[in-house]
CSV table of C-alpha atoms and ligand atoms in Angstrom, one decimal:
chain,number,residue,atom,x,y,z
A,1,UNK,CA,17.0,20.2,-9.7
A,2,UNK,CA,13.3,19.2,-9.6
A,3,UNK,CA,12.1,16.1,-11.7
A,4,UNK,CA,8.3,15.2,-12.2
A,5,UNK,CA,7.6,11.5,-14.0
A,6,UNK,CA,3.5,10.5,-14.2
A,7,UNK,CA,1.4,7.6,-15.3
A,8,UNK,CA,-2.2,7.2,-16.1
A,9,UNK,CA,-3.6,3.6,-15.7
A,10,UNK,CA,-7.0,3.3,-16.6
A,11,UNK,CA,-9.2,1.2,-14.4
A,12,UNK,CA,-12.8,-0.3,-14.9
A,13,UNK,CA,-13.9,0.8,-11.9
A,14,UNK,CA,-15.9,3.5,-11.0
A,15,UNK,CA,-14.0,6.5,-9.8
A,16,UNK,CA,-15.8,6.7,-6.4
A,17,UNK,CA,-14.7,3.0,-5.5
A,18,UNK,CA,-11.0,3.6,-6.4
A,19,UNK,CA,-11.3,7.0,-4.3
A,20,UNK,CA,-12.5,4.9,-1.5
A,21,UNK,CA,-9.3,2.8,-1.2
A,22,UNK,CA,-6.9,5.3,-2.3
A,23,UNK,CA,-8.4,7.8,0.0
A,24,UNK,CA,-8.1,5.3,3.5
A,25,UNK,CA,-6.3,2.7,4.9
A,26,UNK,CA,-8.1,0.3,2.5
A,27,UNK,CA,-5.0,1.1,0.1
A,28,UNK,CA,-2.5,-0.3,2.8
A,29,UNK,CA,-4.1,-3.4,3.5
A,30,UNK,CA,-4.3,-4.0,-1.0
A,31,UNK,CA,-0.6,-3.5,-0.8
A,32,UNK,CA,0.3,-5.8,2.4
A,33,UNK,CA,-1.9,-8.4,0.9
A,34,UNK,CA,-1.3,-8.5,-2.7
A,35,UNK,CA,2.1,-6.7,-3.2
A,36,UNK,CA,4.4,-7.4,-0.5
A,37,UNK,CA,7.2,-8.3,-2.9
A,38,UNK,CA,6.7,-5.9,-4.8
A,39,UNK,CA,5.6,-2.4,-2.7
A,40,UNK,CA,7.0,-4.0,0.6
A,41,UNK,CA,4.5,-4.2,3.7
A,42,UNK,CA,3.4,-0.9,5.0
A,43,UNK,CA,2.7,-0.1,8.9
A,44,UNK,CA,0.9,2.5,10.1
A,45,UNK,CA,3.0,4.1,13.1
A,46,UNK,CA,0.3,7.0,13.6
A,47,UNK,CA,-3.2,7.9,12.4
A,48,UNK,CA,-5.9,6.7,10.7
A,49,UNK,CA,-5.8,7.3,6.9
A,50,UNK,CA,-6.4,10.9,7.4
A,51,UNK,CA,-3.8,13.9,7.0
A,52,UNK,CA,-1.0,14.0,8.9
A,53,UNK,CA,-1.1,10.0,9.2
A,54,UNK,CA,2.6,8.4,9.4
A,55,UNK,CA,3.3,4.9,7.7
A,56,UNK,CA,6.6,3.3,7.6
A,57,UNK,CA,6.8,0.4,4.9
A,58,UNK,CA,9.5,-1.7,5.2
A,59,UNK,CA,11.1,-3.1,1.4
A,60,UNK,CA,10.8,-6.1,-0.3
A,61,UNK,CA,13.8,-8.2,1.4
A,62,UNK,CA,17.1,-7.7,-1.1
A,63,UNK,CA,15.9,-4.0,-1.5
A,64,UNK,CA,19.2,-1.8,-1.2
A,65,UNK,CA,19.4,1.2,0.8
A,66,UNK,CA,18.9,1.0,4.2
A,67,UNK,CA,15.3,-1.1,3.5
A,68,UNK,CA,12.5,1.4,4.6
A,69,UNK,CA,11.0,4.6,3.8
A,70,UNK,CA,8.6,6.5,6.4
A,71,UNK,CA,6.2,8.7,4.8
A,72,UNK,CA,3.4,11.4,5.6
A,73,UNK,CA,0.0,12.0,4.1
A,74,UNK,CA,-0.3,15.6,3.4
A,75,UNK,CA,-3.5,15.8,1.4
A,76,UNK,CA,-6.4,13.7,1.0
A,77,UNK,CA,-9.1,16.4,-1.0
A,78,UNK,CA,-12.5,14.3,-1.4
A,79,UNK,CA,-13.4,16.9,-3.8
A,80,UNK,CA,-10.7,16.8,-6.4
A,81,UNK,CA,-10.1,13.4,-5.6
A,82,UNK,CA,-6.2,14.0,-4.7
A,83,UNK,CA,-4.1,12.4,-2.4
A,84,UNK,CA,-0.2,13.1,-1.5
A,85,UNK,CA,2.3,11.5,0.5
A,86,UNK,CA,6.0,13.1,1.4
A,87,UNK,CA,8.6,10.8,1.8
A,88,UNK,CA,10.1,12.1,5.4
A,89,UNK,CA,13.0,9.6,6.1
A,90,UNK,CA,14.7,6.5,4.9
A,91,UNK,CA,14.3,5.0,0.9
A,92,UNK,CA,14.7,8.1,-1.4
A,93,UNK,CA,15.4,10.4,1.3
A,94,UNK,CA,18.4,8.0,2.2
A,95,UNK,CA,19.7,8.4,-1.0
A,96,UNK,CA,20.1,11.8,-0.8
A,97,UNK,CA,16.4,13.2,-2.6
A,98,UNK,CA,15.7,16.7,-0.3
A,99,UNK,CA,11.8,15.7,-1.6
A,100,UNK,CA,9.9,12.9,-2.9
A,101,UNK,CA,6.3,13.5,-3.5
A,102,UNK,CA,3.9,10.7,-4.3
A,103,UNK,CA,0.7,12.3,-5.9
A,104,UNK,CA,-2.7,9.8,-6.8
A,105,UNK,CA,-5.4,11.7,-8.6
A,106,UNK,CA,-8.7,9.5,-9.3
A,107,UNK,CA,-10.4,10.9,-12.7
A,108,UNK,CA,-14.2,9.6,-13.8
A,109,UNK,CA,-14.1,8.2,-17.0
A,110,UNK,CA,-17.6,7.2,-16.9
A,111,UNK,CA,-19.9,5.0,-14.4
A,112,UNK,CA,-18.0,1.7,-14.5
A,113,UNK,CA,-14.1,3.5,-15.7
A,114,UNK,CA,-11.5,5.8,-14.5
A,115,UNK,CA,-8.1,7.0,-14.6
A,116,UNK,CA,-5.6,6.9,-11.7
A,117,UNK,CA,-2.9,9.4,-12.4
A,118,UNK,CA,-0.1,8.6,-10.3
A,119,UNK,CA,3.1,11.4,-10.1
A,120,UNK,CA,5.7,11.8,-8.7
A,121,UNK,CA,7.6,14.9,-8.0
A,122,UNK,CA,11.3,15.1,-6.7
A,123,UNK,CA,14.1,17.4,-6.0
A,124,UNK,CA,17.7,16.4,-5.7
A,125,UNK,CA,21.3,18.6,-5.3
A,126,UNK,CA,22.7,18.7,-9.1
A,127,UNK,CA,25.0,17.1,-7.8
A,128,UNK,CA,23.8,13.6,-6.9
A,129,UNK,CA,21.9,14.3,-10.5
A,130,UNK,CA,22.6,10.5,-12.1
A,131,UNK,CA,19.9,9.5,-8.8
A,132,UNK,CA,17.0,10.5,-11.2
A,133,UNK,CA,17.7,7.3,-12.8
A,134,UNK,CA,16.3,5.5,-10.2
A,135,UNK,CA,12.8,7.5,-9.9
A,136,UNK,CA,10.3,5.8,-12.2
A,137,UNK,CA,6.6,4.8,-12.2
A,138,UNK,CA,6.8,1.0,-12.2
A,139,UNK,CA,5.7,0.8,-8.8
A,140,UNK,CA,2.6,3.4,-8.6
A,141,UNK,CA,1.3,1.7,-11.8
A,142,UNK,CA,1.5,-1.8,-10.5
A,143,UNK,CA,-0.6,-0.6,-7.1
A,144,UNK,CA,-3.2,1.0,-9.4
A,145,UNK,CA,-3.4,-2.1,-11.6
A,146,UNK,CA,-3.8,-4.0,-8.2
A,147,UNK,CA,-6.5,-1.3,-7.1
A,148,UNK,CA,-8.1,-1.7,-10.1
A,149,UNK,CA,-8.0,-5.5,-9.9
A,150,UNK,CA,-9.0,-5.8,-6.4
A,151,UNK,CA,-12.2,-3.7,-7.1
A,152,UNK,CA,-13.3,-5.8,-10.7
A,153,UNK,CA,-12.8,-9.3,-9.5
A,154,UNK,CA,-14.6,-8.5,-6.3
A,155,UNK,CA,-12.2,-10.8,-4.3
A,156,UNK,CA,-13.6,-10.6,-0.8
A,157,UNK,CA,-12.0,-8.0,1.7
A,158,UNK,CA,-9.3,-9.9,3.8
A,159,UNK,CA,-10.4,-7.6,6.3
B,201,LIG,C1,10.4,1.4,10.0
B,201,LIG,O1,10.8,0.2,9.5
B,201,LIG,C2,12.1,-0.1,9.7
B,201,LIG,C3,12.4,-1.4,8.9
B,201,LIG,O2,11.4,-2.4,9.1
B,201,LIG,C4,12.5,-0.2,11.1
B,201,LIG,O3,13.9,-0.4,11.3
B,201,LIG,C5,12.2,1.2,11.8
B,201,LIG,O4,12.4,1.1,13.2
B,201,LIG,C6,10.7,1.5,11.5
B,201,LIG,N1,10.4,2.8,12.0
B,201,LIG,C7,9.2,3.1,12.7
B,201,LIG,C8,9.0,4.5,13.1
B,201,LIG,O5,8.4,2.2,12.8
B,202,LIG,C1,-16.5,3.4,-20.1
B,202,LIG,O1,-15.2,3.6,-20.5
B,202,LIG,C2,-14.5,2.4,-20.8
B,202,LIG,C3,-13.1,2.7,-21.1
B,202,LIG,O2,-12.9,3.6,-22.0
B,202,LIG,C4,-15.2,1.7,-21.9
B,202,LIG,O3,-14.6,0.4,-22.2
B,202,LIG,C5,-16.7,1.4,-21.5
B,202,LIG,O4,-17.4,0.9,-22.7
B,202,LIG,C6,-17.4,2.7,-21.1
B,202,LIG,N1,-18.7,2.4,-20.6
B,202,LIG,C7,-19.8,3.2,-20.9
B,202,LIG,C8,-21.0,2.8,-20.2
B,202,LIG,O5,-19.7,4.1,-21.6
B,203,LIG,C1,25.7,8.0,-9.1
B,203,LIG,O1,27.1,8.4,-9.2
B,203,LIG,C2,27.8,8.0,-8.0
B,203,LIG,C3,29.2,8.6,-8.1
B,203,LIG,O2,29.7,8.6,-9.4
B,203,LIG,C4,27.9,6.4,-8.0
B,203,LIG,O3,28.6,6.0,-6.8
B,203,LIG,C5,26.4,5.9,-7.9
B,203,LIG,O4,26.4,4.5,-7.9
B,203,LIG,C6,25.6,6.5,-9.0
B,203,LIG,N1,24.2,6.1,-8.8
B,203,LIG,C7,23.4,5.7,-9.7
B,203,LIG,C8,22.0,5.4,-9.3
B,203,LIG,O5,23.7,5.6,-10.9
Protein backbone atom coordinates (compact mmCIF):
# COMPACT_ATOMS: atom_id res chain seq x y z
CA UNK A 1 0.00 0.00 0.00
CA UNK A 2 1.42 3.53 -0.86
CA UNK A 3 0.58 6.51 1.57
CA UNK A 4 1.40 10.23 0.77
CA UNK A 5 0.92 12.94 3.95
CA UNK A 6 2.14 16.81 2.98
CA UNK A 7 2.46 20.21 4.75
CA UNK A 8 2.83 23.64 3.56
CA UNK A 9 4.51 26.09 6.07
CA UNK A 10 4.76 29.44 4.92
CA UNK A 11 7.94 31.28 5.61
CA UNK A 12 8.86 35.07 5.39
CA UNK A 13 11.68 34.48 3.62
CA UNK A 14 12.42 34.79 0.24
CA UNK A 15 12.23 31.59 -1.77
CA UNK A 16 15.81 31.76 -3.08
CA UNK A 17 17.27 31.94 0.61
CA UNK A 18 15.25 28.95 1.84
CA UNK A 19 16.45 27.10 -1.56
CA UNK A 20 19.89 27.83 -0.51
CA UNK A 21 19.73 25.89 2.84
CA UNK A 22 17.37 23.29 1.73
CA UNK A 23 19.38 22.77 -1.42
CA UNK A 24 23.11 22.18 0.65
CA UNK A 25 24.53 21.13 3.62
CA UNK A 26 23.43 24.42 5.17
CA UNK A 27 20.11 22.37 6.08
CA UNK A 28 22.27 19.83 8.21
CA UNK A 29 24.12 22.16 10.11
CA UNK A 30 20.21 24.20 10.99
CA UNK A 31 19.17 20.78 12.28
CA UNK A 32 22.45 19.76 14.36
CA UNK A 33 22.36 23.21 15.83
CA UNK A 34 18.94 24.04 16.57
CA UNK A 35 17.00 20.65 16.51
CA UNK A 36 19.07 17.99 17.92
CA UNK A 37 16.22 16.83 20.22
CA UNK A 38 14.03 17.01 18.09
CA UNK A 39 15.34 15.86 14.26
CA UNK A 40 18.48 14.06 15.91
CA UNK A 41 22.09 15.05 14.68
CA UNK A 42 22.75 14.32 11.16
CA UNK A 43 26.31 13.15 9.68
CA UNK A 44 27.34 13.20 6.46
CA UNK A 45 29.11 9.72 5.69
CA UNK A 46 29.58 10.68 1.84
CA UNK A 47 29.29 13.78 -0.44
CA UNK A 48 28.79 17.14 -0.41
CA UNK A 49 25.12 18.15 -0.48
CA UNK A 50 24.80 17.14 -3.93
CA UNK A 51 23.03 13.93 -5.40
CA UNK A 52 23.89 10.85 -4.43
CA UNK A 53 25.17 12.32 -1.00
CA UNK A 54 24.76 9.74 2.06
CA UNK A 55 23.81 11.12 5.69
CA UNK A 56 23.17 9.00 8.55
CA UNK A 57 21.39 10.98 11.52
CA UNK A 58 21.36 9.40 14.60
CA UNK A 59 17.74 9.98 16.95
CA UNK A 60 17.08 11.98 19.65
CA UNK A 61 18.25 9.65 22.67
CA UNK A 62 14.91 7.51 23.99
CA UNK A 63 13.93 7.28 20.19
CA UNK A 64 12.71 3.53 19.69
CA UNK A 65 13.76 1.49 16.89
CA UNK A 66 17.09 0.71 16.48
CA UNK A 67 17.98 4.83 16.88
CA UNK A 68 19.18 5.89 13.20
CA UNK A 69 18.11 6.20 9.77
CA UNK A 70 20.71 6.48 6.74
CA UNK A 71 19.32 8.33 3.86
CA UNK A 72 20.24 9.31 0.18
CA UNK A 73 19.72 12.52 -1.71
CA UNK A 74 18.22 11.65 -5.01
CA UNK A 75 17.18 15.01 -6.40
CA UNK A 76 18.18 18.40 -5.79
CA UNK A 77 16.48 20.46 -9.20
CA UNK A 78 17.56 24.21 -8.79
CA UNK A 79 15.03 24.83 -11.31
CA UNK A 80 11.87 23.55 -9.74
CA UNK A 81 13.26 24.14 -6.55
CA UNK A 82 12.81 20.26 -5.45
CA UNK A 83 14.78 18.20 -3.30
CA UNK A 84 14.31 14.34 -2.25
CA UNK A 85 15.80 12.10 0.11
CA UNK A 86 15.18 8.03 0.24
CA UNK A 87 15.40 6.53 3.45
CA UNK A 88 17.96 3.40 2.54
CA UNK A 89 18.41 1.66 5.98
CA UNK A 90 17.55 1.87 9.69
CA UNK A 91 14.37 4.27 11.21
CA UNK A 92 11.36 3.62 8.90
CA UNK A 93 13.08 1.13 6.90
CA UNK A 94 13.66 -0.82 10.25
CA UNK A 95 10.23 -0.88 10.82
CA UNK A 96 9.36 -2.62 7.96
CA UNK A 97 8.51 0.66 5.22
CA UNK A 98 9.87 -0.96 1.55
CA UNK A 99 10.09 3.15 0.82
CA UNK A 100 10.12 6.35 2.64
CA UNK A 101 10.44 9.37 0.49
CA UNK A 102 11.07 12.82 2.00
CA UNK A 103 10.17 15.53 -0.68
CA UNK A 104 10.88 19.62 0.07
CA UNK A 105 9.54 21.88 -2.60
CA UNK A 106 10.37 25.79 -2.03
CA UNK A 107 7.39 27.90 -3.73
CA UNK A 108 7.81 32.02 -4.20
CA UNK A 109 5.20 33.68 -2.57
CA UNK A 110 6.49 37.01 -3.21
CA UNK A 111 10.09 38.86 -2.62
CA UNK A 112 10.27 38.54 1.17
CA UNK A 113 7.55 35.08 1.49
CA UNK A 114 7.38 31.46 0.49
CA UNK A 115 5.94 28.22 0.97
CA UNK A 116 7.95 24.98 1.84
CA UNK A 117 5.89 22.03 0.92
CA UNK A 118 7.24 19.23 2.67
CA UNK A 119 5.76 15.31 1.60
CA UNK A 120 6.28 12.42 2.26
CA UNK A 121 5.58 9.42 0.31
CA UNK A 122 5.71 5.76 1.68
CA UNK A 123 4.88 2.26 0.75
CA UNK A 124 4.37 -0.56 3.29
CA UNK A 125 3.23 -4.59 2.87
CA UNK A 126 -0.70 -4.38 3.84
CA UNK A 127 0.17 -6.27 6.14
CA UNK A 128 2.25 -4.19 8.66
CA UNK A 129 -0.72 -1.46 7.53
CA UNK A 130 -1.43 0.00 11.38
CA UNK A 131 2.64 1.39 10.73
CA UNK A 132 1.05 4.34 8.78
CA UNK A 133 0.18 5.56 12.08
CA UNK A 134 3.39 6.51 12.75
CA UNK A 135 4.18 8.54 9.44
CA UNK A 136 3.20 12.17 10.03
CA UNK A 137 4.57 15.74 9.26
CA UNK A 138 5.43 17.00 12.70
CA UNK A 139 8.93 16.78 12.09
CA UNK A 140 9.33 18.29 8.36
CA UNK A 141 7.21 21.23 9.56
CA UNK A 142 9.24 21.94 12.66
CA UNK A 143 12.69 22.00 10.34
CA UNK A 144 10.86 24.41 7.93
CA UNK A 145 9.67 26.61 10.80
CA UNK A 146 13.40 26.45 11.98
CA UNK A 147 14.57 27.27 8.30
CA UNK A 148 12.30 29.90 8.16
CA UNK A 149 13.37 31.21 11.58
CA UNK A 150 16.96 30.84 11.13
CA UNK A 151 16.73 33.04 7.90
CA UNK A 152 14.23 36.08 9.56
CA UNK A 153 16.08 36.61 12.79
CA UNK A 154 19.39 36.61 10.99
CA UNK A 155 21.07 34.69 13.85
CA UNK A 156 24.73 34.57 12.71
CA UNK A 157 25.87 31.29 10.92
CA UNK A 158 27.52 28.90 13.57
CA UNK A 159 29.56 28.05 10.81
C1 LIG B 1 24.83 5.63 11.72
O1 LIG B 1 24.57 5.98 13.05
C2 LIG B 1 24.35 4.87 13.90
C3 LIG B 1 23.90 5.40 15.26
O2 LIG B 1 24.61 6.54 15.65
C4 LIG B 1 25.61 4.06 13.98
O3 LIG B 1 25.41 2.91 14.79
C5 LIG B 1 25.98 3.59 12.55
O4 LIG B 1 27.20 2.89 12.57
C6 LIG B 1 26.09 4.79 11.64
N1 LIG B 1 26.32 4.33 10.26
C7 LIG B 1 27.16 4.99 9.44
C8 LIG B 1 27.28 4.44 8.06
O5 LIG B 1 27.78 5.98 9.79
C1 LIG C 1 4.21 38.71 0.88
O1 LIG C 1 3.38 37.67 1.37
C2 LIG C 1 3.26 37.68 2.79
C3 LIG C 1 2.49 36.43 3.22
O2 LIG C 1 1.31 36.26 2.53
C4 LIG C 1 2.56 38.97 3.22
O3 LIG C 1 2.44 38.99 4.63
C5 LIG C 1 3.41 40.15 2.75
O4 LIG C 1 2.73 41.36 3.05
C6 LIG C 1 3.66 40.07 1.25
N1 LIG C 1 4.60 41.12 0.87
C7 LIG C 1 4.48 41.83 -0.25
C8 LIG C 1 5.57 42.80 -0.52
O5 LIG C 1 3.54 41.69 -1.01
C1 LIG D 1 1.05 -2.87 14.68
O1 LIG D 1 0.50 -4.14 14.98
C2 LIG D 1 1.46 -5.04 15.54
C3 LIG D 1 0.83 -6.42 15.63
O2 LIG D 1 -0.54 -6.36 15.93
C4 LIG D 1 1.90 -4.49 16.91
O3 LIG D 1 2.84 -5.35 17.49
C5 LIG D 1 2.52 -3.11 16.69
O4 LIG D 1 2.85 -2.52 17.94
C6 LIG D 1 1.56 -2.19 15.95
N1 LIG D 1 2.29 -0.96 15.63
C7 LIG D 1 1.72 0.23 15.71
C8 LIG D 1 2.59 1.41 15.34
O5 LIG D 1 0.56 0.43 16.05
Amino acid sequence: MHGLVAVNTVVAASACSVWDVYSTLQVFTVINTFLPNVLGTVKVVEGDGHVGTLINVTFPPGTPGVGYMKEIITKVDNMKHVKETKAIEGGFIAQGFKRYITQYKIIEKNFTSSIIRSTIEYELDHKLANLTSVVNTKLVQKLAETVGKYLTEKTPPPY
